[in-house]
Amino acid sequence: MGIREELERWETEYLSPGASFSMNSRGRLKEEEQCDIRPVFQRDRDRILHSKSFRRLKDKTQVFLTPEGDHYRTRLTHTLEVSQNARTIAKALRMNEDLVEAIALGHDLGHTPFGHAGERALNRVCPMGFEHSEQSVRVVDVLEKGGQGLNLTYEVRDGIRNHQTKGSPGTLEGKIVRFSDKIAYIHHDMDDAVRGGILTEKDVPVEITDVIGDTTGKRLDHFIHDLVTNSFGKNDICMSQPVADAMAALRRFMFERVYQNREAKSEERKAEGLVETLYDYYLHHLELLPKELLALVEQGERKEQAVCDHISSMTDRFAIAQYEEIYIPKTWHG
Protein backbone atom coordinates (compact mmCIF):
# COMPACT_ATOMS: atom_id res chain seq x y z
CA MET A 1 0.00 0.00 0.00
CA GLY A 2 1.41 3.41 -1.02
CA ILE A 3 1.72 6.57 1.05
CA ARG A 4 -1.44 8.17 -0.34
CA GLU A 5 -3.45 5.02 0.25
CA GLU A 6 -2.18 4.84 3.84
CA LEU A 7 -3.29 8.42 4.44
CA GLU A 8 -6.69 7.72 2.91
CA ARG A 9 -7.07 4.66 5.14
CA TRP A 10 -6.10 6.74 8.18
CA GLU A 11 -8.90 9.18 7.35
CA THR A 12 -11.51 6.40 7.42
CA GLU A 13 -10.23 5.16 10.79
CA TYR A 14 -9.79 8.50 12.55
CA LEU A 15 -12.09 11.15 11.07
CA SER A 16 -15.70 11.60 12.10
CA PRO A 17 -18.29 9.60 10.10
CA GLY A 18 -19.66 12.93 8.80
CA ALA A 19 -16.28 14.06 7.46
CA SER A 20 -15.38 14.14 3.77
CA PHE A 21 -13.01 11.29 2.93
CA SER A 22 -10.47 11.95 0.21
CA MET A 23 -11.03 8.55 -1.41
CA ASN A 24 -14.74 9.35 -1.79
CA SER A 25 -14.29 12.70 -3.57
CA ARG A 26 -16.69 13.33 -6.43
CA GLY A 27 -13.65 14.02 -8.56
CA ARG A 28 -12.29 16.77 -10.77
CA LEU A 29 -13.57 18.53 -13.86
CA LYS A 30 -10.95 16.61 -15.87
CA GLU A 31 -9.71 13.19 -14.84
CA GLU A 32 -6.03 12.95 -14.00
CA GLU A 33 -3.63 10.50 -12.45
CA GLN A 34 -3.52 10.50 -8.66
CA CYS A 35 -0.48 11.73 -6.74
CA ASP A 36 1.40 8.87 -5.09
CA ILE A 37 1.85 10.67 -1.74
CA ARG A 38 -0.93 13.29 -1.43
CA PRO A 39 -4.68 12.69 -1.12
CA VAL A 40 -6.78 14.85 -3.44
CA PHE A 41 -7.71 17.63 -1.00
CA GLN A 42 -4.10 18.09 0.12
CA ARG A 43 -3.12 18.33 -3.53
CA ASP A 44 -5.78 21.01 -4.09
CA ARG A 45 -4.46 22.97 -1.10
CA ASP A 46 -0.98 22.93 -2.62
CA ARG A 47 -2.23 24.05 -6.03
CA ILE A 48 -4.04 27.02 -4.52
CA LEU A 49 -1.10 28.01 -2.34
CA HIS A 50 1.24 28.09 -5.34
CA SER A 51 -1.14 30.00 -7.63
CA LYS A 52 -0.59 33.54 -8.85
CA SER A 53 -4.04 34.62 -7.71
CA PHE A 54 -3.19 33.58 -4.15
CA ARG A 55 -0.01 35.66 -4.15
CA ARG A 56 -1.88 38.72 -5.41
CA LEU A 57 -4.07 38.72 -2.29
CA LYS A 58 -1.24 40.38 -0.38
CA ASP A 59 -1.92 43.66 -2.21
CA LYS A 60 -5.70 43.61 -2.11
CA THR A 61 -7.81 45.55 0.38
CA GLN A 62 -9.61 43.77 3.20
CA VAL A 63 -11.54 46.71 4.72
CA PHE A 64 -9.35 49.81 4.89
CA LEU A 65 -8.06 51.17 1.58
CA THR A 66 -4.26 51.63 1.48
CA PRO A 67 -3.95 52.15 5.25
CA GLU A 68 -0.84 53.73 6.73
CA GLY A 69 0.65 51.16 9.07
CA ASP A 70 2.09 47.68 8.82
CA HIS A 71 -0.44 45.83 10.94
CA TYR A 72 -3.74 46.32 9.13
CA ARG A 73 -5.15 43.23 7.46
CA THR A 74 -5.00 42.59 3.74
CA ARG A 75 -7.02 40.08 1.77
CA LEU A 76 -4.13 37.63 2.22
CA THR A 77 -3.88 37.90 6.00
CA HIS A 78 -7.67 37.61 6.17
CA THR A 79 -7.43 34.39 4.17
CA LEU A 80 -4.77 32.99 6.50
CA GLU A 81 -6.88 33.80 9.55
CA VAL A 82 -9.91 32.10 7.99
CA SER A 83 -7.74 29.06 7.31
CA GLN A 84 -6.42 28.90 10.86
CA ASN A 85 -9.88 29.24 12.39
CA ALA A 86 -11.20 26.52 10.09
CA ARG A 87 -8.33 24.13 10.83
CA THR A 88 -8.75 24.58 14.58
CA ILE A 89 -12.46 23.78 14.35
CA ALA A 90 -11.92 20.90 11.92
CA LYS A 91 -9.25 19.28 14.09
CA ALA A 92 -11.46 19.46 17.18
CA LEU A 93 -14.42 17.95 15.31
CA ARG A 94 -12.26 15.37 13.47
CA MET A 95 -13.20 16.77 10.07
CA ASN A 96 -10.93 16.78 7.02
CA GLU A 97 -8.33 19.49 7.68
CA ASP A 98 -6.92 19.34 4.16
CA LEU A 99 -10.35 20.08 2.70
CA VAL A 100 -11.11 23.00 5.02
CA GLU A 101 -7.66 24.46 4.38
CA ALA A 102 -8.05 24.20 0.60
CA ILE A 103 -11.47 25.86 0.69
CA ALA A 104 -10.28 28.58 3.06
CA LEU A 105 -7.15 29.42 1.07
CA GLY A 106 -9.16 29.58 -2.15
CA HIS A 107 -12.34 31.30 -1.01
CA ASP A 108 -11.33 34.87 -1.98
CA LEU A 109 -9.12 34.25 -5.03
CA GLY A 110 -11.60 36.08 -7.25
CA HIS A 111 -11.94 39.14 -5.04
CA THR A 112 -11.55 42.54 -6.66
CA PRO A 113 -9.08 45.29 -5.83
CA PHE A 114 -10.37 47.74 -3.19
CA GLY A 115 -12.41 45.09 -1.37
CA HIS A 116 -16.18 45.18 -1.58
CA ALA A 117 -16.05 48.65 -3.15
CA GLY A 118 -14.48 47.11 -6.24
CA GLU A 119 -16.99 44.27 -6.15
CA ARG A 120 -19.92 46.70 -6.03
CA ALA A 121 -18.51 48.66 -8.94
CA LEU A 122 -18.09 45.62 -11.20
CA ASN A 123 -21.50 44.28 -10.22
CA ARG A 124 -23.02 47.63 -11.20
CA VAL A 125 -21.40 47.94 -14.64
CA CYS A 126 -21.14 44.32 -15.79
CA PRO A 127 -24.38 43.12 -17.48
CA MET A 128 -23.91 39.62 -16.04
CA GLY A 129 -23.34 41.03 -12.56
CA PHE A 130 -20.31 40.21 -10.45
CA GLU A 131 -19.92 38.20 -7.25
CA HIS A 132 -16.51 37.39 -5.83
CA SER A 133 -17.45 33.86 -4.73
CA GLU A 134 -18.44 32.89 -8.27
CA GLN A 135 -15.36 34.66 -9.63
CA SER A 136 -13.19 32.66 -7.24
CA VAL A 137 -14.55 29.46 -8.78
CA ARG A 138 -13.92 30.90 -12.25
CA VAL A 139 -10.32 31.63 -11.26
CA VAL A 140 -9.64 28.02 -10.27
CA ASP A 141 -11.67 26.52 -13.11
CA VAL A 142 -10.62 28.72 -16.03
CA LEU A 143 -8.22 31.58 -15.40
CA GLU A 144 -5.29 30.13 -13.48
CA LYS A 145 -2.26 28.62 -15.22
CA GLY A 146 -2.69 30.61 -18.40
CA GLY A 147 -6.27 29.47 -18.99
CA GLN A 148 -5.88 25.84 -17.95
CA GLY A 149 -7.33 26.27 -14.46
CA LEU A 150 -6.26 24.31 -11.38
CA ASN A 151 -8.66 21.39 -11.95
CA LEU A 152 -9.73 21.18 -8.30
CA THR A 153 -12.07 18.65 -6.76
CA TYR A 154 -15.82 19.15 -6.61
CA GLU A 155 -15.78 19.50 -2.80
CA VAL A 156 -13.25 22.34 -2.79
CA ARG A 157 -15.03 24.19 -5.59
CA ASP A 158 -18.38 23.78 -3.78
CA GLY A 159 -16.92 25.20 -0.56
CA ILE A 160 -15.43 28.19 -2.37
CA ARG A 161 -18.69 28.92 -4.18
CA ASN A 162 -20.76 28.71 -0.99
CA HIS A 163 -18.52 30.43 1.56
CA GLN A 164 -20.71 33.52 1.95
CA THR A 165 -23.52 33.81 4.49
CA LYS A 166 -26.19 33.03 1.90
CA GLY A 167 -24.30 29.95 0.68
CA SER A 168 -25.24 26.37 1.42
CA PRO A 169 -22.09 24.19 1.31
CA GLY A 170 -22.49 20.52 0.50
CA THR A 171 -19.92 19.34 3.07
CA LEU A 172 -19.45 19.91 6.78
CA GLU A 173 -15.97 21.19 5.96
CA GLY A 174 -17.51 23.82 3.68
CA LYS A 175 -19.82 24.85 6.51
CA ILE A 176 -16.83 25.21 8.82
CA VAL A 177 -15.16 27.60 6.38
CA ARG A 178 -18.40 29.54 5.95
CA PHE A 179 -18.50 30.17 9.73
CA SER A 180 -14.74 30.72 9.92
CA ASP A 181 -14.87 33.47 7.30
CA LYS A 182 -17.48 35.37 9.26
CA ILE A 183 -15.67 34.83 12.57
CA ALA A 184 -12.39 36.02 11.04
CA TYR A 185 -13.64 39.24 9.50
CA ILE A 186 -15.73 40.22 12.52
CA HIS A 187 -12.69 39.64 14.72
CA HIS A 188 -9.99 41.31 12.67
CA ASP A 189 -12.11 44.16 11.31
CA MET A 190 -12.96 45.11 14.89
CA ASP A 191 -9.28 44.86 15.81
CA ASP A 192 -8.29 47.08 12.85
CA ALA A 193 -11.06 49.56 13.64
CA VAL A 194 -9.80 49.90 17.23
CA ARG A 195 -6.23 50.29 15.91
CA GLY A 196 -7.44 53.00 13.54
CA GLY A 197 -9.25 54.93 16.28
CA ILE A 198 -12.67 54.46 14.70
CA LEU A 199 -14.10 52.89 17.84
CA THR A 200 -13.04 51.42 21.18
CA GLU A 201 -13.89 48.17 22.92
CA LYS A 202 -16.14 50.13 25.28
CA ASP A 203 -18.33 51.11 22.31
CA VAL A 204 -19.51 47.52 21.85
CA PRO A 205 -23.01 47.22 23.41
CA VAL A 206 -23.07 45.48 26.78
CA GLU A 207 -25.73 43.01 25.63
CA ILE A 208 -23.13 41.67 23.19
CA THR A 209 -20.09 41.71 25.49
CA ASP A 210 -22.04 39.99 28.29
CA VAL A 211 -22.51 36.98 26.00
CA ILE A 212 -19.28 36.69 24.04
CA GLY A 213 -16.69 38.81 25.87
CA ASP A 214 -15.36 42.35 26.06
CA THR A 215 -12.21 42.03 23.91
CA THR A 216 -11.57 40.83 20.36
CA GLY A 217 -9.47 37.93 21.67
CA LYS A 218 -12.14 36.75 24.09
CA ARG A 219 -14.80 36.91 21.38
CA LEU A 220 -12.71 34.93 18.90
CA ASP A 221 -12.08 32.26 21.53
CA HIS A 222 -15.77 32.19 22.49
CA PHE A 223 -17.00 31.85 18.90
CA ILE A 224 -14.70 28.91 18.16
CA HIS A 225 -15.36 27.09 21.44
CA ASP A 226 -19.11 27.53 21.05
CA LEU A 227 -19.05 26.27 17.47
CA VAL A 228 -17.05 23.18 18.43
CA THR A 229 -19.12 22.42 21.52
CA ASN A 230 -22.45 22.74 19.72
CA SER A 231 -21.38 20.84 16.60
CA PHE A 232 -19.65 17.92 18.31
CA GLY A 233 -21.34 14.63 17.46
CA LYS A 234 -23.84 16.27 15.09
CA ASN A 235 -24.14 16.02 11.34
CA ASP A 236 -24.11 19.82 11.17
CA ILE A 237 -21.95 22.82 12.06
CA CYS A 238 -23.82 25.23 14.30
CA MET A 239 -23.57 27.73 17.15
CA SER A 240 -25.75 27.97 20.24
CA GLN A 241 -28.62 30.39 19.74
CA PRO A 242 -27.38 33.02 22.24
CA VAL A 243 -23.95 33.16 20.60
CA ALA A 244 -25.41 33.15 17.08
CA ASP A 245 -27.66 36.07 18.09
CA ALA A 246 -24.70 37.93 19.64
CA MET A 247 -22.66 37.40 16.49
CA ALA A 248 -25.48 38.77 14.35
CA ALA A 249 -25.79 41.78 16.66
CA LEU A 250 -22.02 42.38 16.54
CA ARG A 251 -22.10 42.15 12.75
CA ARG A 252 -24.87 44.79 12.63
CA PHE A 253 -22.85 46.96 14.99
CA MET A 254 -19.82 46.64 12.68
CA PHE A 255 -21.88 47.67 9.66
CA GLU A 256 -23.16 50.74 11.47
CA ARG A 257 -19.86 51.83 12.99
CA VAL A 258 -17.17 50.55 10.60
CA TYR A 259 -18.35 49.23 7.24
CA GLN A 260 -20.52 52.30 6.66
CA ASN A 261 -18.31 54.74 8.55
CA ARG A 262 -17.77 57.90 6.50
CA GLU A 263 -14.25 58.49 7.79
CA ALA A 264 -13.08 54.91 7.25
CA LYS A 265 -14.78 54.62 3.87
CA SER A 266 -14.14 58.12 2.56
CA GLU A 267 -12.03 56.88 -0.36
CA GLU A 268 -14.36 54.09 -1.48
CA ARG A 269 -16.35 56.25 -3.86
CA LYS A 270 -13.12 57.15 -5.64
CA ALA A 271 -12.15 53.48 -5.80
CA GLU A 272 -15.53 52.56 -7.29
CA GLY A 273 -15.19 55.32 -9.87
CA LEU A 274 -11.70 54.10 -10.76
CA VAL A 275 -12.93 50.53 -11.30
CA GLU A 276 -15.90 51.65 -13.39
CA THR A 277 -13.64 53.86 -15.51
CA LEU A 278 -11.17 51.03 -16.12
CA TYR A 279 -14.02 48.72 -17.06
CA ASP A 280 -15.31 51.13 -19.67
CA TYR A 281 -11.82 51.75 -21.03
CA TYR A 282 -10.90 48.09 -21.47
CA LEU A 283 -14.32 47.33 -22.94
CA HIS A 284 -13.39 49.69 -25.78
CA HIS A 285 -9.73 48.59 -25.93
CA LEU A 286 -9.92 44.82 -25.81
CA GLU A 287 -6.56 44.57 -27.55
CA LEU A 288 -4.93 45.63 -24.26
CA LEU A 289 -6.21 42.59 -22.38
CA PRO A 290 -3.75 39.79 -21.59
CA LYS A 291 -3.43 37.25 -24.40
CA GLU A 292 -5.07 34.51 -22.30
CA LEU A 293 -8.22 36.60 -21.97
CA LEU A 294 -8.19 37.57 -25.65
CA ALA A 295 -8.03 33.86 -26.46
CA LEU A 296 -11.17 33.28 -24.36
CA VAL A 297 -12.98 36.04 -26.27
CA GLU A 298 -11.93 34.47 -29.56
CA GLN A 299 -13.36 31.17 -28.30
CA GLY A 300 -16.75 32.80 -27.68
CA GLU A 301 -16.47 34.28 -24.17
CA ARG A 302 -18.34 37.56 -23.73
CA LYS A 303 -16.02 40.56 -23.82
CA GLU A 304 -17.68 41.94 -20.69
CA GLN A 305 -16.68 38.78 -18.81
CA ALA A 306 -13.09 39.03 -20.03
CA VAL A 307 -12.87 42.66 -18.87
CA CYS A 308 -14.26 41.65 -15.46
CA ASP A 309 -11.70 38.86 -15.31
CA HIS A 310 -8.90 41.33 -15.99
CA ILE A 311 -9.97 44.02 -13.53
CA SER A 312 -10.94 41.67 -10.71
CA SER A 313 -7.50 40.06 -10.92
CA MET A 314 -5.75 43.38 -10.30
CA THR A 315 -4.19 44.35 -7.00
CA ASP A 316 -5.03 47.77 -5.57
CA ARG A 317 -1.61 49.06 -6.55
CA PHE A 318 -1.76 47.75 -10.13
CA ALA A 319 -5.29 49.14 -10.68
CA ILE A 320 -4.13 52.60 -9.56
CA ALA A 321 -1.04 52.34 -11.77
CA GLN A 322 -3.15 51.39 -14.79
CA TYR A 323 -5.51 54.29 -14.17
CA GLU A 324 -2.59 56.72 -13.90
CA GLU A 325 -1.00 55.32 -17.05
CA ILE A 326 -4.21 55.80 -19.03
CA TYR A 327 -5.63 59.03 -17.64
CA ILE A 328 -3.02 61.08 -15.76
CA PRO A 329 -0.83 63.34 -17.95
CA LYS A 330 2.91 62.88 -17.63
CA THR A 331 5.58 65.57 -17.56
CA TRP A 332 7.16 66.14 -20.94
CA HIS A 333 10.93 66.09 -20.73
CA GLY A 334 11.70 67.14 -24.32
Coordinates of C-alpha atoms in Angstrom, one line a residue:
M1 CA 0.0 0.0 0.0
G2 CA 1.4 3.4 -1.0
I3 CA 1.7 6.6 1.0
R4 CA -1.4 8.2 -0.3
E5 CA -3.5 5.0 0.2
E6 CA -2.2 4.8 3.8
L7 CA -3.3 8.4 4.4
E8 CA -6.7 7.7 2.9
R9 CA -7.1 4.7 5.1
W10 CA -6.1 6.7 8.2
E11 CA -8.9 9.2 7.3
T12 CA -11.5 6.4 7.4
E13 CA -10.2 5.2 10.8
Y14 CA -9.8 8.5 12.5
L15 CA -12.1 11.1 11.1
S16 CA -15.7 11.6 12.1
P17 CA -18.3 9.6 10.1
G18 CA -19.7 12.9 8.8
A19 CA -16.3 14.1 7.5
S20 CA -15.4 14.1 3.8
F21 CA -13.0 11.3 2.9
S22 CA -10.5 11.9 0.2
M23 CA -11.0 8.6 -1.4
N24 CA -14.7 9.4 -1.8
S25 CA -14.3 12.7 -3.6
R26 CA -16.7 13.3 -6.4
G27 CA -13.7 14.0 -8.6
R28 CA -12.3 16.8 -10.8
L29 CA -13.6 18.5 -13.9
K30 CA -11.0 16.6 -15.9
E31 CA -9.7 13.2 -14.8
E32 CA -6.0 12.9 -14.0
E33 CA -3.6 10.5 -12.5
Q34 CA -3.5 10.5 -8.7
C35 CA -0.5 11.7 -6.7
D36 CA 1.4 8.9 -5.1
I37 CA 1.8 10.7 -1.7
R38 CA -0.9 13.3 -1.4
P39 CA -4.7 12.7 -1.1
V40 CA -6.8 14.8 -3.4
F41 CA -7.7 17.6 -1.0
Q42 CA -4.1 18.1 0.1
R43 CA -3.1 18.3 -3.5
D44 CA -5.8 21.0 -4.1
R45 CA -4.5 23.0 -1.1
D46 CA -1.0 22.9 -2.6
R47 CA -2.2 24.0 -6.0
I48 CA -4.0 27.0 -4.5
L49 CA -1.1 28.0 -2.3
H50 CA 1.2 28.1 -5.3
S51 CA -1.1 30.0 -7.6
K52 CA -0.6 33.5 -8.9
S53 CA -4.0 34.6 -7.7
F54 CA -3.2 33.6 -4.2
R55 CA 0.0 35.7 -4.1
R56 CA -1.9 38.7 -5.4
L57 CA -4.1 38.7 -2.3
K58 CA -1.2 40.4 -0.4
D59 CA -1.9 43.7 -2.2
K60 CA -5.7 43.6 -2.1
T61 CA -7.8 45.6 0.4
Q62 CA -9.6 43.8 3.2
V63 CA -11.5 46.7 4.7
F64 CA -9.3 49.8 4.9
L65 CA -8.1 51.2 1.6
T66 CA -4.3 51.6 1.5
P67 CA -4.0 52.2 5.3
E68 CA -0.8 53.7 6.7
G69 CA 0.6 51.2 9.1
D70 CA 2.1 47.7 8.8
H71 CA -0.4 45.8 10.9
Y72 CA -3.7 46.3 9.1
R73 CA -5.2 43.2 7.5
T74 CA -5.0 42.6 3.7
R75 CA -7.0 40.1 1.8
L76 CA -4.1 37.6 2.2
T77 CA -3.9 37.9 6.0
H78 CA -7.7 37.6 6.2
T79 CA -7.4 34.4 4.2
L80 CA -4.8 33.0 6.5
E81 CA -6.9 33.8 9.6
V82 CA -9.9 32.1 8.0
S83 CA -7.7 29.1 7.3
Q84 CA -6.4 28.9 10.9
N85 CA -9.9 29.2 12.4
A86 CA -11.2 26.5 10.1
R87 CA -8.3 24.1 10.8
T88 CA -8.8 24.6 14.6
I89 CA -12.5 23.8 14.3
A90 CA -11.9 20.9 11.9
K91 CA -9.2 19.3 14.1
A92 CA -11.5 19.5 17.2
L93 CA -14.4 17.9 15.3
R94 CA -12.3 15.4 13.5
M95 CA -13.2 16.8 10.1
N96 CA -10.9 16.8 7.0
E97 CA -8.3 19.5 7.7
D98 CA -6.9 19.3 4.2
L99 CA -10.3 20.1 2.7
V100 CA -11.1 23.0 5.0
E101 CA -7.7 24.5 4.4
A102 CA -8.0 24.2 0.6
I103 CA -11.5 25.9 0.7
A104 CA -10.3 28.6 3.1
L105 CA -7.2 29.4 1.1
G106 CA -9.2 29.6 -2.2
H107 CA -12.3 31.3 -1.0
D108 CA -11.3 34.9 -2.0
L109 CA -9.1 34.2 -5.0
G110 CA -11.6 36.1 -7.2
H111 CA -11.9 39.1 -5.0
T112 CA -11.6 42.5 -6.7
P113 CA -9.1 45.3 -5.8
F114 CA -10.4 47.7 -3.2
G115 CA -12.4 45.1 -1.4
H116 CA -16.2 45.2 -1.6
A117 CA -16.0 48.7 -3.1
G118 CA -14.5 47.1 -6.2
E119 CA -17.0 44.3 -6.2
R120 CA -19.9 46.7 -6.0
A121 CA -18.5 48.7 -8.9
L122 CA -18.1 45.6 -11.2
N123 CA -21.5 44.3 -10.2
R124 CA -23.0 47.6 -11.2
V125 CA -21.4 47.9 -14.6
C126 CA -21.1 44.3 -15.8
P127 CA -24.4 43.1 -17.5
M128 CA -23.9 39.6 -16.0
G129 CA -23.3 41.0 -12.6
F130 CA -20.3 40.2 -10.4
E131 CA -19.9 38.2 -7.2
H132 CA -16.5 37.4 -5.8
S133 CA -17.5 33.9 -4.7
E134 CA -18.4 32.9 -8.3
Q135 CA -15.4 34.7 -9.6
S136 CA -13.2 32.7 -7.2
V137 CA -14.5 29.5 -8.8
R138 CA -13.9 30.9 -12.2
V139 CA -10.3 31.6 -11.3
V140 CA -9.6 28.0 -10.3
D141 CA -11.7 26.5 -13.1
V142 CA -10.6 28.7 -16.0
L143 CA -8.2 31.6 -15.4
E144 CA -5.3 30.1 -13.5
K145 CA -2.3 28.6 -15.2
G146 CA -2.7 30.6 -18.4
G147 CA -6.3 29.5 -19.0
Q148 CA -5.9 25.8 -18.0
G149 CA -7.3 26.3 -14.5
L150 CA -6.3 24.3 -11.4
N151 CA -8.7 21.4 -12.0
L152 CA -9.7 21.2 -8.3
T153 CA -12.1 18.6 -6.8
Y154 CA -15.8 19.1 -6.6
E155 CA -15.8 19.5 -2.8
V156 CA -13.2 22.3 -2.8
R157 CA -15.0 24.2 -5.6
D158 CA -18.4 23.8 -3.8
G159 CA -16.9 25.2 -0.6
I160 CA -15.4 28.2 -2.4
R161 CA -18.7 28.9 -4.2
N162 CA -20.8 28.7 -1.0
H163 CA -18.5 30.4 1.6
Q164 CA -20.7 33.5 2.0
T165 CA -23.5 33.8 4.5
K166 CA -26.2 33.0 1.9
G167 CA -24.3 30.0 0.7
S168 CA -25.2 26.4 1.4
P169 CA -22.1 24.2 1.3
G170 CA -22.5 20.5 0.5
T171 CA -19.9 19.3 3.1
L172 CA -19.4 19.9 6.8
E173 CA -16.0 21.2 6.0
G174 CA -17.5 23.8 3.7
K175 CA -19.8 24.8 6.5
I176 CA -16.8 25.2 8.8
V177 CA -15.2 27.6 6.4
R178 CA -18.4 29.5 5.9
F179 CA -18.5 30.2 9.7
S180 CA -14.7 30.7 9.9
D181 CA -14.9 33.5 7.3
K182 CA -17.5 35.4 9.3
I183 CA -15.7 34.8 12.6
A184 CA -12.4 36.0 11.0
Y185 CA -13.6 39.2 9.5
I186 CA -15.7 40.2 12.5
H187 CA -12.7 39.6 14.7
H188 CA -10.0 41.3 12.7
D189 CA -12.1 44.2 11.3
M190 CA -13.0 45.1 14.9
D191 CA -9.3 44.9 15.8
D192 CA -8.3 47.1 12.9
A193 CA -11.1 49.6 13.6
V194 CA -9.8 49.9 17.2
R195 CA -6.2 50.3 15.9
G196 CA -7.4 53.0 13.5
G197 CA -9.2 54.9 16.3
I198 CA -12.7 54.5 14.7
L199 CA -14.1 52.9 17.8
T200 CA -13.0 51.4 21.2
E201 CA -13.9 48.2 22.9
K202 CA -16.1 50.1 25.3
D203 CA -18.3 51.1 22.3
V204 CA -19.5 47.5 21.8
P205 CA -23.0 47.2 23.4
V206 CA -23.1 45.5 26.8
E207 CA -25.7 43.0 25.6
I208 CA -23.1 41.7 23.2
T209 CA -20.1 41.7 25.5
D210 CA -22.0 40.0 28.3
V211 CA -22.5 37.0 26.0
I212 CA -19.3 36.7 24.0
G213 CA -16.7 38.8 25.9
D214 CA -15.4 42.4 26.1
T215 CA -12.2 42.0 23.9
T216 CA -11.6 40.8 20.4
G217 CA -9.5 37.9 21.7
K218 CA -12.1 36.7 24.1
R219 CA -14.8 36.9 21.4
L220 CA -12.7 34.9 18.9
D221 CA -12.1 32.3 21.5
H222 CA -15.8 32.2 22.5
F223 CA -17.0 31.9 18.9
I224 CA -14.7 28.9 18.2
H225 CA -15.4 27.1 21.4
D226 CA -19.1 27.5 21.1
L227 CA -19.1 26.3 17.5
V228 CA -17.0 23.2 18.4
T229 CA -19.1 22.4 21.5
N230 CA -22.4 22.7 19.7
S231 CA -21.4 20.8 16.6
F232 CA -19.7 17.9 18.3
G233 CA -21.3 14.6 17.5
K234 CA -23.8 16.3 15.1
N235 CA -24.1 16.0 11.3
D236 CA -24.1 19.8 11.2
I237 CA -22.0 22.8 12.1
C238 CA -23.8 25.2 14.3
M239 CA -23.6 27.7 17.2
S240 CA -25.7 28.0 20.2
Q241 CA -28.6 30.4 19.7
P242 CA -27.4 33.0 22.2
V243 CA -23.9 33.2 20.6
A244 CA -25.4 33.2 17.1
D245 CA -27.7 36.1 18.1
A246 CA -24.7 37.9 19.6
M247 CA -22.7 37.4 16.5
A248 CA -25.5 38.8 14.4
A249 CA -25.8 41.8 16.7
L250 CA -22.0 42.4 16.5
R251 CA -22.1 42.2 12.7
R252 CA -24.9 44.8 12.6
F253 CA -22.8 47.0 15.0
M254 CA -19.8 46.6 12.7
F255 CA -21.9 47.7 9.7
E256 CA -23.2 50.7 11.5
R257 CA -19.9 51.8 13.0
V258 CA -17.2 50.5 10.6
Y259 CA -18.3 49.2 7.2
Q260 CA -20.5 52.3 6.7
N261 CA -18.3 54.7 8.6
R262 CA -17.8 57.9 6.5
E263 CA -14.3 58.5 7.8
A264 CA -13.1 54.9 7.3
K265 CA -14.8 54.6 3.9
S266 CA -14.1 58.1 2.6
E267 CA -12.0 56.9 -0.4
E268 CA -14.4 54.1 -1.5
R269 CA -16.3 56.3 -3.9
K270 CA -13.1 57.2 -5.6
A271 CA -12.2 53.5 -5.8
E272 CA -15.5 52.6 -7.3
G273 CA -15.2 55.3 -9.9
L274 CA -11.7 54.1 -10.8
V275 CA -12.9 50.5 -11.3
E276 CA -15.9 51.7 -13.4
T277 CA -13.6 53.9 -15.5
L278 CA -11.2 51.0 -16.1
Y279 CA -14.0 48.7 -17.1
D280 CA -15.3 51.1 -19.7
Y281 CA -11.8 51.8 -21.0
Y282 CA -10.9 48.1 -21.5
L283 CA -14.3 47.3 -22.9
H284 CA -13.4 49.7 -25.8
H285 CA -9.7 48.6 -25.9
L286 CA -9.9 44.8 -25.8
E287 CA -6.6 44.6 -27.6
L288 CA -4.9 45.6 -24.3
L289 CA -6.2 42.6 -22.4
P290 CA -3.8 39.8 -21.6
K291 CA -3.4 37.2 -24.4
E292 CA -5.1 34.5 -22.3
L293 CA -8.2 36.6 -22.0
L294 CA -8.2 37.6 -25.6
A295 CA -8.0 33.9 -26.5
L296 CA -11.2 33.3 -24.4
V297 CA -13.0 36.0 -26.3
E298 CA -11.9 34.5 -29.6
Q299 CA -13.4 31.2 -28.3
G300 CA -16.8 32.8 -27.7
E301 CA -16.5 34.3 -24.2
R302 CA -18.3 37.6 -23.7
K303 CA -16.0 40.6 -23.8
E304 CA -17.7 41.9 -20.7
Q305 CA -16.7 38.8 -18.8
A306 CA -13.1 39.0 -20.0
V307 CA -12.9 42.7 -18.9
C308 CA -14.3 41.7 -15.5
D309 CA -11.7 38.9 -15.3
H310 CA -8.9 41.3 -16.0
I311 CA -10.0 44.0 -13.5
S312 CA -10.9 41.7 -10.7
S313 CA -7.5 40.1 -10.9
M314 CA -5.7 43.4 -10.3
T315 CA -4.2 44.3 -7.0
D316 CA -5.0 47.8 -5.6
R317 CA -1.6 49.1 -6.6
F318 CA -1.8 47.8 -10.1
A319 CA -5.3 49.1 -10.7
I320 CA -4.1 52.6 -9.6
A321 CA -1.0 52.3 -11.8
Q322 CA -3.2 51.4 -14.8
Y323 CA -5.5 54.3 -14.2
E324 CA -2.6 56.7 -13.9
E325 CA -1.0 55.3 -17.1
I326 CA -4.2 55.8 -19.0
Y327 CA -5.6 59.0 -17.6
I328 CA -3.0 61.1 -15.8
P329 CA -0.8 63.3 -18.0
K330 CA 2.9 62.9 -17.6
T331 CA 5.6 65.6 -17.6
W332 CA 7.2 66.1 -20.9
H333 CA 10.9 66.1 -20.7
G334 CA 11.7 67.1 -24.3

